[in-house]
Amino acid sequence: ELTVLAAQITENRSNYAQVLSILIQDKLAVLELPKARFEIRITPKILSSNGADNVEFMISTNVSEDLKPLAKVASGGEISRVMLAIKSIFAQNDEIDTVIFDEIDTGISGKATQSVADEMVELSKSHQIIIITHQAIIASKADKHFYVRKSQADETKVEVYVLTGDNKIKAIAELAGGTINEQSIEFAKSLIET
């Protein structure tokens, strides 16, 4: 009976793996990985409490390379976008109202950051999104901003401030330029306006 149930799980995993692989690959193209190939590989193993399958995410981000295990070959930016793709796909079909992204922008910059920001905006149309970010482009898209400051004197202290008006612009300017000056302020304003 256990063997029969495990075989059913293997069949279900294989079917869903094919569908999810295509969805993730399509989403990666939108997230500035247009040549990426993605596959969820199901291979047999000795029956255990987790079934009779090994499940591994395989990826190739370069057209000249074979698929390899995501955990071994993907950069931080590639892993961030795979995670965003997965969360975005599942968020469309679940009952979850709020999705939290903690530094989903790790290892990305430029055009990839803009594509991640656009994906967040799209996802925010159907879910509440909470994002912890260090990217000005992503932060500028939010409807509400909180500034979190941690200090460590005699004890660790965390303060959270709601940012509005000029304070919001200054915080985004600091994210963008490291310092607040005329150029970073103008850049922050241009990000917020688009």
mmCIF file of N, CA, C and O in Angstrom, residues 124 139-145 163 168:
data_model
loop_
_atom_site.group_PDB
_atom_site.id
_atom_site.type_symbol
_atom_site.label_atom_id
_atom_site.label_comp_id
_atom_site.label_asym_id
_atom_site.label_seq_id
_atom_site.Cartn_x
_atom_site.Cartn_y
_atom_site.Cartn_z
ATOM 1 N N SER A 124 1.430 43.558 -6.323
ATOM 2 C CA SER A 124 0.728 44.382 -5.328
ATOM 3 C C SER A 124 -0.707 44.702 -5.725
ATOM 4 O O SER A 124 -1.494 45.170 -4.915
ATOM 5 N N ALA A 139 12.321 50.578 -3.744
ATOM 6 C CA ALA A 139 11.696 51.341 -2.665
ATOM 7 C C ALA A 139 10.790 52.447 -3.199
ATOM 8 O O ALA A 139 9.735 52.724 -2.628
ATOM 9 N N SER A 140 11.178 53.040 -4.306
ATOM 10 C CA SER A 140 10.407 54.164 -4.852
ATOM 11 C C SER A 140 9.010 53.760 -5.314
ATOM 12 O O SER A 140 8.128 54.610 -5.447
ATOM 13 N N LYS A 141 8.781 52.483 -5.549
ATOM 14 C CA LYS A 141 7.482 52.014 -6.058
ATOM 15 C C LYS A 141 6.440 51.812 -4.960
ATOM 16 O O LYS A 141 5.270 51.629 -5.246
ATOM 17 N N ALA A 142 6.870 51.860 -3.715
ATOM 18 C CA ALA A 142 5.961 51.559 -2.609
ATOM 19 C C ALA A 142 4.962 52.679 -2.361
ATOM 20 O O ALA A 142 5.243 53.858 -2.605
ATOM 21 N N ASP A 143 3.793 52.294 -1.860
ATOM 22 C CA ASP A 143 2.778 53.269 -1.474
ATOM 23 C C ASP A 143 3.070 53.857 -0.089
ATOM 24 O O ASP A 143 2.695 54.978 0.202
ATOM 25 N N LYS A 144 3.716 53.067 0.761
ATOM 26 C CA LYS A 144 4.028 53.509 2.122
ATOM 27 C C LYS A 144 5.442 53.061 2.468
ATOM 28 O O LYS A 144 5.844 51.952 2.134
ATOM 29 N N HIS A 145 6.181 53.947 3.139
ATOM 30 C CA HIS A 145 7.581 53.665 3.451
ATOM 31 C C HIS A 145 7.822 53.726 4.961
ATOM 32 O O HIS A 145 7.331 54.630 5.639
ATOM 33 N N LEU A 163 7.820 57.182 6.803
ATOM 34 C CA LEU A 163 8.399 58.240 5.981
ATOM 35 C C LEU A 163 7.343 58.848 5.070
ATOM 36 O O LEU A 163 6.615 58.127 4.388
ATOM 37 N N LYS A 168 10.702 60.881 2.897
ATOM 38 C CA LYS A 168 10.673 59.749 1.958
ATOM 39 C C LYS A 168 11.669 59.986 0.830
ATOM 40 O O LYS A 168 12.461 59.094 0.483
#
